Short mmCIF file of C-alpha atoms in Angstrom, two decimals:
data_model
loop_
_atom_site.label_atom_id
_atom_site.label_comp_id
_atom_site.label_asym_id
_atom_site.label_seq_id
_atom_site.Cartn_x
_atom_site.Cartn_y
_atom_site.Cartn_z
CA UNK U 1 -33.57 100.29 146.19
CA UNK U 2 -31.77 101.12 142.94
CA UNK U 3 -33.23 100.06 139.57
CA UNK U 4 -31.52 98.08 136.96
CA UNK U 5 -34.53 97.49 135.95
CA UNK U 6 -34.68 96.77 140.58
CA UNK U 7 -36.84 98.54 142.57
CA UNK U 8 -38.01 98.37 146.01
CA UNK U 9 -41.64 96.88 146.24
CA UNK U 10 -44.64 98.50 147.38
CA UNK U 11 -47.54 97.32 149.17
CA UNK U 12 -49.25 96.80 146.19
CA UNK U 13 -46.86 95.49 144.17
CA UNK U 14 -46.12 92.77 146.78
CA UNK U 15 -48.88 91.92 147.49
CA UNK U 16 -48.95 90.90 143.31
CA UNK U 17 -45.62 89.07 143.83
CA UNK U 18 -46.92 87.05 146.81
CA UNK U 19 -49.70 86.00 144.57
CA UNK U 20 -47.94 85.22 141.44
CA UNK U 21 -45.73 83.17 144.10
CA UNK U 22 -48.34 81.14 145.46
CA UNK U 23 -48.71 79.74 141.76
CA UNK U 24 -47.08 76.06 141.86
CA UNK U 25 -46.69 75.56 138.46
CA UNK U 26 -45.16 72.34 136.65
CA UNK U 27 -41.10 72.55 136.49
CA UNK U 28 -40.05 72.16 132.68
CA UNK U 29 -36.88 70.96 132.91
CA UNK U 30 -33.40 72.89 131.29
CA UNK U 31 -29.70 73.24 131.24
CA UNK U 32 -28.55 76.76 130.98
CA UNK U 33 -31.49 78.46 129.28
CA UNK U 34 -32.18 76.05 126.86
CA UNK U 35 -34.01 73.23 126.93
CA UNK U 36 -33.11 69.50 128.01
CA UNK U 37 -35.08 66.82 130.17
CA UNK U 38 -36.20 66.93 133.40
CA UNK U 39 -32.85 64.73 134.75
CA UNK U 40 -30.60 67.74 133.90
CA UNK U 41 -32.00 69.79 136.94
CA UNK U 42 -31.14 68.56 140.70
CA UNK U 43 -33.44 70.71 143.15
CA UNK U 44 -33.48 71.30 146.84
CA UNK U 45 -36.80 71.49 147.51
CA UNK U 46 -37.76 68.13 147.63
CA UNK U 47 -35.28 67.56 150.18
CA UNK U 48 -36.71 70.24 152.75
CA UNK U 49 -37.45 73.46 153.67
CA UNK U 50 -33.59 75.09 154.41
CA UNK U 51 -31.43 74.07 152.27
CA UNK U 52 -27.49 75.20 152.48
CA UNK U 53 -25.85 75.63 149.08
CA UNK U 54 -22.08 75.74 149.22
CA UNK U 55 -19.36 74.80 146.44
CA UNK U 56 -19.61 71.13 147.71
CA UNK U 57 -23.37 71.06 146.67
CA UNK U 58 -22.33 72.25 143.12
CA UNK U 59 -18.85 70.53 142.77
CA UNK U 60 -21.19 67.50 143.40
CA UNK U 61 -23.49 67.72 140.59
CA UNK U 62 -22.81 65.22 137.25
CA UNK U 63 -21.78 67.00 134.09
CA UNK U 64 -24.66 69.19 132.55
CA UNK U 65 -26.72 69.38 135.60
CA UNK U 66 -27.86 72.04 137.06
CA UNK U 67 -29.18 73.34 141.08
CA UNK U 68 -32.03 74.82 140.45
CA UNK U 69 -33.72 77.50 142.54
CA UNK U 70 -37.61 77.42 141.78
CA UNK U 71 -38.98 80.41 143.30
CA UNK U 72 -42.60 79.35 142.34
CA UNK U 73 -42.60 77.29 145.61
CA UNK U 74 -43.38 78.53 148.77
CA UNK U 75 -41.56 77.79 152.06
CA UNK U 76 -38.13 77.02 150.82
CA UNK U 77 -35.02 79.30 151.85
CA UNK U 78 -31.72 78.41 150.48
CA UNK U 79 -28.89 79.64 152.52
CA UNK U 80 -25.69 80.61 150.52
CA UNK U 81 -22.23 80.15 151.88
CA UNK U 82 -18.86 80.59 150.16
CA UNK U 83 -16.87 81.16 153.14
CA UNK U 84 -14.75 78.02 152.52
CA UNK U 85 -14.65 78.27 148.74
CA UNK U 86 -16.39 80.16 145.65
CA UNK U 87 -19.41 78.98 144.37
CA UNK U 88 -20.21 77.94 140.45
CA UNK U 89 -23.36 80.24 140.39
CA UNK U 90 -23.22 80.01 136.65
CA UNK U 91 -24.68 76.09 137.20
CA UNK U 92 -27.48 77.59 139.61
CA UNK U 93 -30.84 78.38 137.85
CA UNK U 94 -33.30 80.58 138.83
CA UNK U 95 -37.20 80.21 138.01
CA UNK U 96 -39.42 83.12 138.50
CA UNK U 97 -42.84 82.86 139.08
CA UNK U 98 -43.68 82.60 135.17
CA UNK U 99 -41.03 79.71 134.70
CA UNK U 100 -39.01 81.30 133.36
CA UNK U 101 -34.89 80.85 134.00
CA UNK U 102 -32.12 83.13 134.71
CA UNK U 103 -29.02 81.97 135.47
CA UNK U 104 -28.25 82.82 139.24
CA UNK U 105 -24.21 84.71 138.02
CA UNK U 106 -26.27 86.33 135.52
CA UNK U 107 -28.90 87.70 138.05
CA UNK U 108 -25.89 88.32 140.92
CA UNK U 109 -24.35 90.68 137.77
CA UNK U 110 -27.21 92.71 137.79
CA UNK U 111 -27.63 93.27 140.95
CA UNK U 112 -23.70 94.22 141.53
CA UNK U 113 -24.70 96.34 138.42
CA UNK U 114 -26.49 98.62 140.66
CA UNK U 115 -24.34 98.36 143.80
CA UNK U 116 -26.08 95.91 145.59
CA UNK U 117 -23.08 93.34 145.45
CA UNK U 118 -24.24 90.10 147.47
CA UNK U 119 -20.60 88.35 147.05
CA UNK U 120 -19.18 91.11 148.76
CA UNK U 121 -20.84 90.12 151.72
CA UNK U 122 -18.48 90.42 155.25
CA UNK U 123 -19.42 86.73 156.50
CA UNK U 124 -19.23 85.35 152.85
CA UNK U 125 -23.22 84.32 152.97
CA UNK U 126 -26.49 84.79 152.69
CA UNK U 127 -30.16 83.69 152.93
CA UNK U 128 -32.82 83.53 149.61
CA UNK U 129 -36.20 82.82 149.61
CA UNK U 130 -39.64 83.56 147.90
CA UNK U 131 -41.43 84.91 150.65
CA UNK U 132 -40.38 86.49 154.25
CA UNK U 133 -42.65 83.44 155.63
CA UNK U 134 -40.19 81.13 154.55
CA UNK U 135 -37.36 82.27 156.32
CA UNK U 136 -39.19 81.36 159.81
CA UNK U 137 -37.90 84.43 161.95
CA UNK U 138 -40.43 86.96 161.40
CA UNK U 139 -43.08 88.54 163.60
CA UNK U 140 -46.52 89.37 161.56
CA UNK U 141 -45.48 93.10 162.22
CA UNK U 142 -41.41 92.80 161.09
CA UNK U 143 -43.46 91.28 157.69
CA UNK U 144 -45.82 94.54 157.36
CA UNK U 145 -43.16 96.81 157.65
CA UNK U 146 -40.71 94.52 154.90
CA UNK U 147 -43.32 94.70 152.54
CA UNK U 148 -44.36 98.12 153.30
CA UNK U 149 -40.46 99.32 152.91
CA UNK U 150 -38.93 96.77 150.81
CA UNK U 151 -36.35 96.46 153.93
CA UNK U 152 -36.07 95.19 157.76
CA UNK U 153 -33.07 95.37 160.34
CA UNK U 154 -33.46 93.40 163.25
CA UNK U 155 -31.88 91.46 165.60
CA UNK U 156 -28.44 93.16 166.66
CA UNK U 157 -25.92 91.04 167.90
CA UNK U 158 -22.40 91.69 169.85
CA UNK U 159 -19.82 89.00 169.58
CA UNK U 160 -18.59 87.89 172.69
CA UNK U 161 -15.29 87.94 171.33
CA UNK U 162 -15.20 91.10 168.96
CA UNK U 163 -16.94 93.69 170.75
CA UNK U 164 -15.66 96.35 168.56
CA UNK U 165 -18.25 95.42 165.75
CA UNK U 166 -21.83 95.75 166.03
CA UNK U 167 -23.78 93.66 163.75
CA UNK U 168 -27.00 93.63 162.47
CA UNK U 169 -29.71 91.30 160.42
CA UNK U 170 -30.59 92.89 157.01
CA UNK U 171 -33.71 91.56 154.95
CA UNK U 172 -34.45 93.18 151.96
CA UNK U 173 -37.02 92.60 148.70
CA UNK U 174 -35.10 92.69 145.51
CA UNK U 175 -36.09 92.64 142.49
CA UNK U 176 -33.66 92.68 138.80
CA UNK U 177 -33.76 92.00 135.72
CA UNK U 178 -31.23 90.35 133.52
CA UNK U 179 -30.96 89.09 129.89
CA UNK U 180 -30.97 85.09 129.21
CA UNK U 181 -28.11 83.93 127.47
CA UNK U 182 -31.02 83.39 124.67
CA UNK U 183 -32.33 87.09 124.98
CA UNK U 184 -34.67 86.74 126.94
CA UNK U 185 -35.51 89.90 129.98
CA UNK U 186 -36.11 87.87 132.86
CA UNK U 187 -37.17 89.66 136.53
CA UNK U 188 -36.57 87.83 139.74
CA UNK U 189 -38.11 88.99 143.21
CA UNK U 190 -36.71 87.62 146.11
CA UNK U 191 -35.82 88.25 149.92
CA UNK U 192 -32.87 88.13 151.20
CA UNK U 193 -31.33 87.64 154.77
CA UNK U 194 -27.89 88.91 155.46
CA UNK U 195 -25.61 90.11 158.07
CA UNK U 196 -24.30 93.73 158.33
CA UNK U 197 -21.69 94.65 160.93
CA UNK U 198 -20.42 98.04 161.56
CA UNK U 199 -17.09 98.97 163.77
CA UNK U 200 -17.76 100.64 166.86
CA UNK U 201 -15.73 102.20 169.11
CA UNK U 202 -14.87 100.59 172.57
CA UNK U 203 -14.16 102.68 175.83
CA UNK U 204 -11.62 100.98 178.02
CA UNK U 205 -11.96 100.89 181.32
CA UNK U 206 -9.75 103.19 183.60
CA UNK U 207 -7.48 100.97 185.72
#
């Protein structure tokens, strides 16, 4: 993993994420990095455990609120999906483990800062959570070796209908940093699930 400040995690160092995670602290409410009440932020996680985030969810929000992201909680994975139509990240926030915020285009800058563009994605999506527990799919040993490596590919998959591509599911740890629009360094560590496909090439059969 590239640094921006980003880096892949090691054992250790997870392990001191997971636990900094586990921390439910009280939400302070914001808009942008500021500070506001508590009726400016509209989050998912008291609505369940996957939650799917498209420009809908965001178009829908009243003026001056924001979707937050609290990555303090545990068991929460937020699935991304501008296939239909761009989201506003810029009204997404981003809590970190301390509390503090990051603005989630701020944070997606930094990490196409270091070539690890997540809108460039081929399906136009992808998963986020806290911890690989909370994306349900994982066997105790796929977890060892993500936190061991920082990254996991699993589960390849052939489309019935495009055999030519190959695709394959891509978790990785990632950690940046980005300034706050007040200053502010903030680092965010989370992992995320997306889809790789590579083109393959397809023998025909003789007649």
């Amino acid at each position: 993993m590239k640094r921006f400040v980003s880096q892949s995690m090691t054992r250790g160092a997870m392990a001191v994420v997971s636990a900094l995670m586990l921390a439910v602290l009280p939400m302070a409410g914001a808009t942008g990095c500021g500070t506001s009440t508590a009726n400016d932020d509209v989050s998912a996680n008291d609505k369940g455990s996957q939650q799917l985030v498209t420009a809908e969810t965001i178009a829908g929000l009243k003026a001056g609120e924001q979707f937050v992201v609290d990555l303090r909680k545990e068991g929460v994975a937020y699935t991304f999906d501008f296939s239909k139509a761009p989201i506003d990240f810029s009204r997404i926030a981003m809590v970190n483990a301390d509390g503090k915020r990051l603005l989630m285009s701020e944070w997606l800058s930094a990490a196409k800062a270091n070539g690890d563009d997540l809108l460039a994605k081929p399906d136009q999506k992808f998963r986020l959570a806290s911890a690989a527990s909370s994306l349900g799919t994982l066997t105790e040993s796929e977890r060892a070796q993500l936190e061991a490596t920082g990254k996991l590919t699993k589960r390849p998959v052939i489309s019935a209908q495009a055999t030519e591509y190959y695709c394959y599911i891509v978790i990785e740890i990632y950690q940046f940093c980005a300034l706050a629009e007040d200053g502010t360094l903030v680092c965010l560590t989370v992992i995320i699930e997306s889809e790789e496909c590579i083109e393959i090439e397809v023998e025909e059969e003789e007649p």
